Each structure stands twice: as structure tokens, then as C-alpha cells.
Amino acid sequence: MAVLSLGKTAACRPSRVRGFDYPQELLVDSHDVQSDLKHVLYTKEDIQRRVNELAAEIDSDYAGRDLLIVGVLKGAVMVMADLARALHSHVTMDWMAVSSYGSGTQSSGVVRILKDLETDLMGKHVLIVEDIIDSGLTLSWLKANLLSRGPASVEICTLLRKPEAAKVNIDVKYVGYNIPNEFVVGYGLDFAEKYRNLDFIGTLAPHVYE
Ligand code: IMP
Ligand code: MG
């Protein structure tokens, strides 16, 4: 795994985005964001490359079958958007929101459905798309929940997994990267709802959550 030092430009929101001048008050303070982060784990380019590889595998595994991809809000928004656009097969998309964390960094294991699917899963091939599997408690609960709705199959695709943090054994068909047991943010992943908009994945400096 490439661990890069957070360069000056990595977390910066440019003051000019694609030629438009943004008012200063709308800009993320790049110095604040940078000082909250420790390392860049995966750059935008790393993520794009890996997501494209996963999409190619999924295309080939589900060839000739209709697939419903289910994104878990809000963390999986970025990976769903990039994965869906990299898939060449027909897919339908739906979303669920579940809560497993407050604003802390430890999984509670208590899962609540905040937003349910609009799709009837009966007879469908379902692929749950997640940002990260930490303890695995959320996903094992979610997989069992979706399996109880009569689908043809339910598999899981996650961009990140922390094998050392696993509290339950869960079968994950597609994993982008296995990462150490450290809190990460960016590319959909938040800490207290912040940092989701970063286009890379980085580790959070301990002073932010201690
Ligand atoms: P689990 O139930 O412990 O597997 O946690 C699942 C959820 O916790 C993920 O979908 C994330 O929303 C959140 N989570 C776990 N680890 C991290 C992390 O390192 N950064 C940000 N969110 C995390
Ligand atoms: Mg999530």
C-alpha cells in the first residue's frame, strides 16, 4: 500500500475551480483540512484504477444477468457513482441508509434502517456497495436483512476493508483495498460528517478525534 506524505497540494481546494472564481467564504480552508490529516493512503488516481478493475470483474461475473447495485448512504455515494459509470452492463441502482455510528470512531453494532430500498428484491441479483467494512457488523446485518427478501443472490463490494478490525466473519466478494486498523476519511468517508468531499483517502490525525 502506498503511504504518501500529505503534500501541500493534496488536500487543497483550489480557489479557482475550472476557471470559475469562488467567493473566499465558500472555500474549504485548505490549511485546516491538511492539519487534520496524517497521510494520503490512496490518491484519486489509485482509487479510479482500482474501481475500474472491480467494475471489470463485476461485469464479467454478472454477464447475462440483471444486477441491482445497492449503495449504502452516505459513505458509498462516491464509490457507487464511479463504479456504476465504469460498468458496461445494464444495472439498476437503489439506496439504503443505515446507522451504525454516531460521530465516534467505534462501531456500535446497533443497526437501524433510516431509508429503505424502493426495489422489490424478489428473484434479483443484488450487489451491496459499501465504502468500508470495519467490524463487519453493519454489513453482516444488512446482508441477512436483504437475503430475507427473497433475492436470487446477495454479494458485497467494498472499496476498503480493515481485516484486523473484523468482529464477524463475512463473505465479501469484491474488495478494493485491505487497510490497517486506522480511521480513514475522504472519498465518501466521514468523521462527524466532514471530509466526505475529499477526492482521495487519508488517515485522520489523532488530535482530531482524541
Ligand atoms: P462496521 O459495522 O464496523 O463494519 O462499520 C461500518 C460503517 O462504519 C462504515 O460503513 C462507515 O460508515 C463507518 N466506518 C468504519 N470505519 C470507518 C473509517 O475508518 N472511517 C470512516 N467511517 C468508518
Ligand atoms: Mg458506510
Short mmCIF file of C-alpha atoms and ligand atoms in Angstrom, two decimals:
data_model
loop_
_atom_site.label_atom_id
_atom_site.label_comp_id
_atom_site.label_asym_id
_atom_site.label_seq_id
_atom_site.Cartn_x
_atom_site.Cartn_y
_atom_site.Cartn_z
CA MET A 1 0.00 0.00 0.00
CA ALA A 2 1.34 3.38 -0.94
CA VAL A 3 1.57 5.70 2.03
CA LEU A 4 2.42 9.14 0.80
CA SER A 5 3.15 12.13 2.88
CA LEU A 6 0.40 14.67 2.61
CA GLY A 7 1.85 17.13 0.16
CA LYS A 8 0.93 20.79 0.14
CA THR A 9 -1.45 20.38 -2.75
CA ALA A 10 -3.11 17.08 -1.81
CA ALA A 11 -5.92 18.40 0.36
CA CYS A 12 -6.20 21.85 -1.15
CA ARG A 13 -9.41 23.13 -2.63
CA PRO A 14 -8.18 25.44 -5.33
CA SER A 15 -9.53 28.95 -5.17
CA ARG A 16 -10.18 28.70 -8.89
CA VAL A 17 -12.06 25.59 -9.95
CA ARG A 18 -12.23 25.01 -13.70
CA GLY A 19 -11.80 28.67 -14.40
CA PHE A 20 -14.51 29.91 -12.00
CA ASP A 21 -13.68 32.22 -9.17
CA TYR A 22 -15.37 31.13 -5.95
CA PRO A 23 -16.04 33.57 -3.15
CA GLN A 24 -13.48 33.02 -0.40
CA GLU A 25 -16.13 32.18 2.23
CA LEU A 26 -17.32 29.16 0.21
CA LEU A 27 -13.89 27.56 0.14
CA VAL A 28 -12.74 24.80 2.46
CA ASP A 29 -9.85 26.18 4.45
CA SER A 30 -7.07 24.06 2.96
CA HIS A 31 -4.79 24.62 5.93
CA ASP A 32 -7.42 23.35 8.37
CA VAL A 33 -8.10 20.26 6.27
CA GLN A 34 -4.43 19.48 5.86
CA SER A 35 -3.67 19.78 9.53
CA ASP A 36 -6.50 17.32 10.30
CA LEU A 37 -4.93 14.60 8.14
CA LYS A 38 -1.89 12.45 8.65
CA HIS A 39 -1.26 10.56 5.41
CA VAL A 40 -2.73 10.11 1.98
CA LEU A 41 -3.42 6.37 1.66
CA TYR A 42 -4.88 6.37 -1.84
CA THR A 43 -4.86 9.15 -4.36
CA LYS A 44 -7.71 9.94 -6.72
CA GLU A 45 -5.83 8.04 -9.45
CA ASP A 46 -5.26 4.95 -7.24
CA ILE A 47 -8.97 4.84 -6.42
CA GLN A 48 -10.04 5.30 -10.03
CA ARG A 49 -7.77 2.50 -11.21
CA ARG A 50 -8.98 0.06 -8.54
CA VAL A 51 -12.67 0.92 -9.05
CA ASN A 52 -12.25 0.28 -12.79
CA GLU A 53 -10.70 -3.13 -12.03
CA LEU A 54 -13.58 -4.03 -9.71
CA ALA A 55 -16.10 -2.96 -12.35
CA ALA A 56 -14.42 -5.20 -14.94
CA GLU A 57 -14.65 -8.18 -12.55
CA ILE A 58 -18.30 -7.44 -11.78
CA ASP A 59 -19.13 -7.07 -15.49
CA SER A 60 -17.63 -10.46 -16.23
CA ASP A 61 -19.13 -12.23 -13.17
CA TYR A 62 -22.65 -10.96 -13.84
CA ALA A 63 -22.57 -11.24 -17.64
CA GLY A 64 -26.05 -12.02 -18.96
CA ARG A 65 -27.74 -11.39 -15.59
CA ASP A 66 -29.61 -8.33 -14.41
CA LEU A 67 -27.89 -6.74 -11.47
CA LEU A 68 -29.21 -4.36 -8.84
CA ILE A 69 -26.48 -2.40 -7.10
CA VAL A 70 -27.41 -1.10 -3.67
CA GLY A 71 -25.42 1.80 -2.29
CA VAL A 72 -25.24 2.31 1.44
CA LEU A 73 -25.70 6.00 2.19
CA LYS A 74 -23.93 8.18 2.71
CA GLY A 75 -20.41 6.79 2.60
CA ALA A 76 -20.82 4.75 -0.58
CA VAL A 77 -22.00 7.65 -2.75
CA MET A 78 -18.60 8.25 -4.38
CA VAL A 79 -17.78 4.59 -4.98
CA MET A 80 -21.32 3.92 -6.32
CA ALA A 81 -21.07 6.84 -8.72
CA ASP A 82 -17.66 5.81 -10.04
CA LEU A 83 -18.35 2.06 -10.05
CA ALA A 84 -21.70 2.43 -11.82
CA ARG A 85 -20.14 4.56 -14.55
CA ALA A 86 -17.33 2.05 -15.03
CA LEU A 87 -19.75 -0.87 -15.51
CA HIS A 88 -20.63 -1.76 -19.09
CA SER A 89 -23.62 -4.00 -18.27
CA HIS A 90 -27.17 -2.87 -17.56
CA VAL A 91 -27.62 -2.27 -13.86
CA THR A 92 -30.31 -0.71 -11.75
CA MET A 93 -29.41 1.32 -8.68
CA ASP A 94 -31.05 1.74 -5.32
CA TRP A 95 -30.02 3.17 -1.97
CA MET A 96 -30.32 2.35 1.68
CA ALA A 97 -29.35 4.37 4.69
CA VAL A 98 -28.49 2.62 7.91
CA SER A 99 -26.97 4.00 11.05
CA SER A 100 -24.20 2.25 12.90
CA TYR A 101 -22.14 5.13 14.22
CA GLY A 102 -22.82 8.41 15.94
CA SER A 103 -19.95 10.78 15.47
CA GLY A 104 -17.46 8.47 17.16
CA THR A 105 -14.95 6.16 15.54
CA GLN A 106 -16.11 2.82 17.01
CA SER A 107 -18.88 0.65 15.59
CA SER A 108 -21.84 0.33 17.95
CA GLY A 109 -23.18 -2.85 16.34
CA VAL A 110 -26.67 -1.38 16.63
CA VAL A 111 -28.08 -1.02 13.12
CA ARG A 112 -31.16 0.98 12.26
CA ILE A 113 -32.72 1.45 8.81
CA LEU A 114 -33.01 5.19 8.14
CA LYS A 115 -34.02 4.79 4.48
CA ASP A 116 -35.16 1.54 2.92
CA LEU A 117 -34.95 0.31 -0.68
CA GLU A 118 -37.66 1.17 -3.19
CA THR A 119 -36.97 -2.03 -5.15
CA ASP A 120 -38.59 -5.41 -4.58
CA LEU A 121 -35.65 -7.84 -4.30
CA MET A 122 -37.60 -10.99 -5.17
CA GLY A 123 -35.54 -13.04 -7.68
CA LYS A 124 -32.94 -10.28 -8.19
CA HIS A 125 -29.15 -10.45 -8.14
CA VAL A 126 -28.11 -7.86 -5.60
CA LEU A 127 -24.69 -6.33 -5.04
CA ILE A 128 -24.31 -4.21 -1.91
CA VAL A 129 -21.78 -1.43 -2.47
CA GLU A 130 -20.03 -0.09 0.62
CA ASP A 131 -17.27 2.37 1.33
CA ILE A 132 -15.64 0.44 4.15
CA ILE A 133 -16.01 -2.68 6.27
CA ASP A 134 -14.65 -2.21 9.75
CA SER A 135 -16.09 -4.61 12.35
CA GLY A 136 -18.36 -6.07 9.66
CA LEU A 137 -21.36 -5.76 11.99
CA THR A 138 -23.29 -3.38 9.72
CA LEU A 139 -22.76 -5.46 6.59
CA SER A 140 -23.49 -8.82 8.14
CA TRP A 141 -26.74 -7.41 9.48
CA LEU A 142 -27.56 -5.78 6.14
CA LYS A 143 -26.77 -8.87 4.09
CA ALA A 144 -29.02 -11.03 6.30
CA ASN A 145 -31.75 -8.40 6.05
CA LEU A 146 -31.61 -8.32 2.22
CA LEU A 147 -31.38 -12.13 2.00
CA SER A 148 -34.67 -12.37 3.88
CA ARG A 149 -36.40 -10.55 0.99
CA GLY A 150 -36.12 -13.43 -1.48
CA PRO A 151 -33.37 -12.28 -3.88
CA ALA A 152 -31.57 -14.68 -6.26
CA SER A 153 -28.25 -13.68 -4.69
CA VAL A 154 -26.68 -11.05 -2.43
CA GLU A 155 -22.98 -10.22 -2.67
CA ILE A 156 -20.86 -7.40 -1.28
CA CYS A 157 -18.44 -4.98 -2.88
CA THR A 158 -16.46 -2.67 -0.63
CA LEU A 159 -13.75 -0.22 -1.53
CA LEU A 160 -11.95 -0.67 1.79
CA ARG A 161 -11.78 -3.37 4.43
CA LYS A 162 -9.96 -3.47 7.77
CA PRO A 163 -9.26 -7.18 8.29
CA GLU A 164 -7.79 -6.64 11.77
CA ALA A 165 -10.99 -4.95 12.98
CA ALA A 166 -13.33 -7.80 11.96
CA LYS A 167 -15.71 -8.91 14.68
CA VAL A 168 -17.80 -11.18 12.47
CA ASN A 169 -16.84 -13.41 9.59
CA ILE A 170 -18.41 -12.05 6.46
CA ASP A 171 -18.02 -13.18 2.89
CA VAL A 172 -17.03 -10.19 0.74
CA LYS A 173 -16.78 -10.90 -2.97
CA TYR A 174 -15.11 -7.67 -4.11
CA VAL A 175 -12.60 -5.72 -2.01
CA GLY A 176 -10.78 -2.66 -3.32
CA TYR A 177 -8.06 -2.46 -0.67
CA ASN A 178 -7.37 -4.10 2.67
CA ILE A 179 -6.14 -1.41 5.03
CA PRO A 180 -4.67 -1.30 8.56
CA ASN A 181 -6.94 -0.67 11.52
CA GLU A 182 -6.80 3.10 11.38
CA PHE A 183 -9.55 5.67 10.96
CA VAL A 184 -9.71 6.95 7.39
CA VAL A 185 -11.63 9.76 5.70
CA GLY A 186 -12.30 11.07 2.23
CA TYR A 187 -14.00 9.79 -0.94
CA GLY A 188 -17.32 9.46 0.89
CA LEU A 189 -15.90 8.52 4.30
CA ASP A 190 -16.55 10.97 7.07
CA PHE A 191 -15.61 11.88 10.56
CA ALA A 192 -18.53 13.75 12.18
CA GLU A 193 -19.89 14.35 8.63
CA LYS A 194 -16.74 16.11 7.45
CA TYR A 195 -14.14 15.13 4.82
CA ARG A 196 -16.58 13.16 2.60
CA ASN A 197 -15.84 15.52 -0.28
CA LEU A 198 -12.11 14.83 -0.46
CA ASP A 199 -11.22 13.08 -3.71
CA PHE A 200 -8.55 10.94 -2.03
CA ILE A 201 -8.47 8.72 1.07
CA GLY A 202 -6.34 9.72 4.02
CA THR A 203 -5.82 8.88 7.66
CA LEU A 204 -7.11 11.27 10.24
CA ALA A 205 -4.66 12.82 12.65
CA PRO A 206 -5.33 11.58 16.21
CA HIS A 207 -5.72 15.13 17.56
CA VAL A 208 -8.99 15.41 15.61
CA TYR A 209 -10.79 12.59 17.42
CA GLU A 210 -8.91 12.22 20.71
P1 IMP B 1 -18.74 -1.65 10.73
O1 IMP B 1 -20.13 -2.00 11.14
O2 IMP B 1 -17.83 -1.59 11.93
O3 IMP B 1 -18.17 -2.55 9.66
O4 IMP B 1 -18.75 -0.15 10.23
C1 IMP B 1 -19.37 0.18 9.06
C2 IMP B 1 -19.52 1.67 8.86
O5 IMP B 1 -18.77 2.43 9.80
C3 IMP B 1 -18.97 2.06 7.52
O6 IMP B 1 -19.93 1.91 6.52
C4 IMP B 1 -18.61 3.51 7.76
O7 IMP B 1 -19.73 4.33 7.58
C5 IMP B 1 -18.17 3.54 9.19
N1 IMP B 1 -16.69 3.43 9.32
C6 IMP B 1 -15.98 2.36 9.71
N2 IMP B 1 -14.66 2.62 9.70
C7 IMP B 1 -14.53 3.89 9.26
C8 IMP B 1 -13.39 4.74 8.99
O8 IMP B 1 -12.21 4.39 9.14
N3 IMP B 1 -13.68 5.98 8.53
C9 IMP B 1 -14.95 6.43 8.33
N4 IMP B 1 -16.03 5.67 8.55
C10 IMP B 1 -15.83 4.41 9.02
MG MG B 2 -20.81 3.13 5.10
#
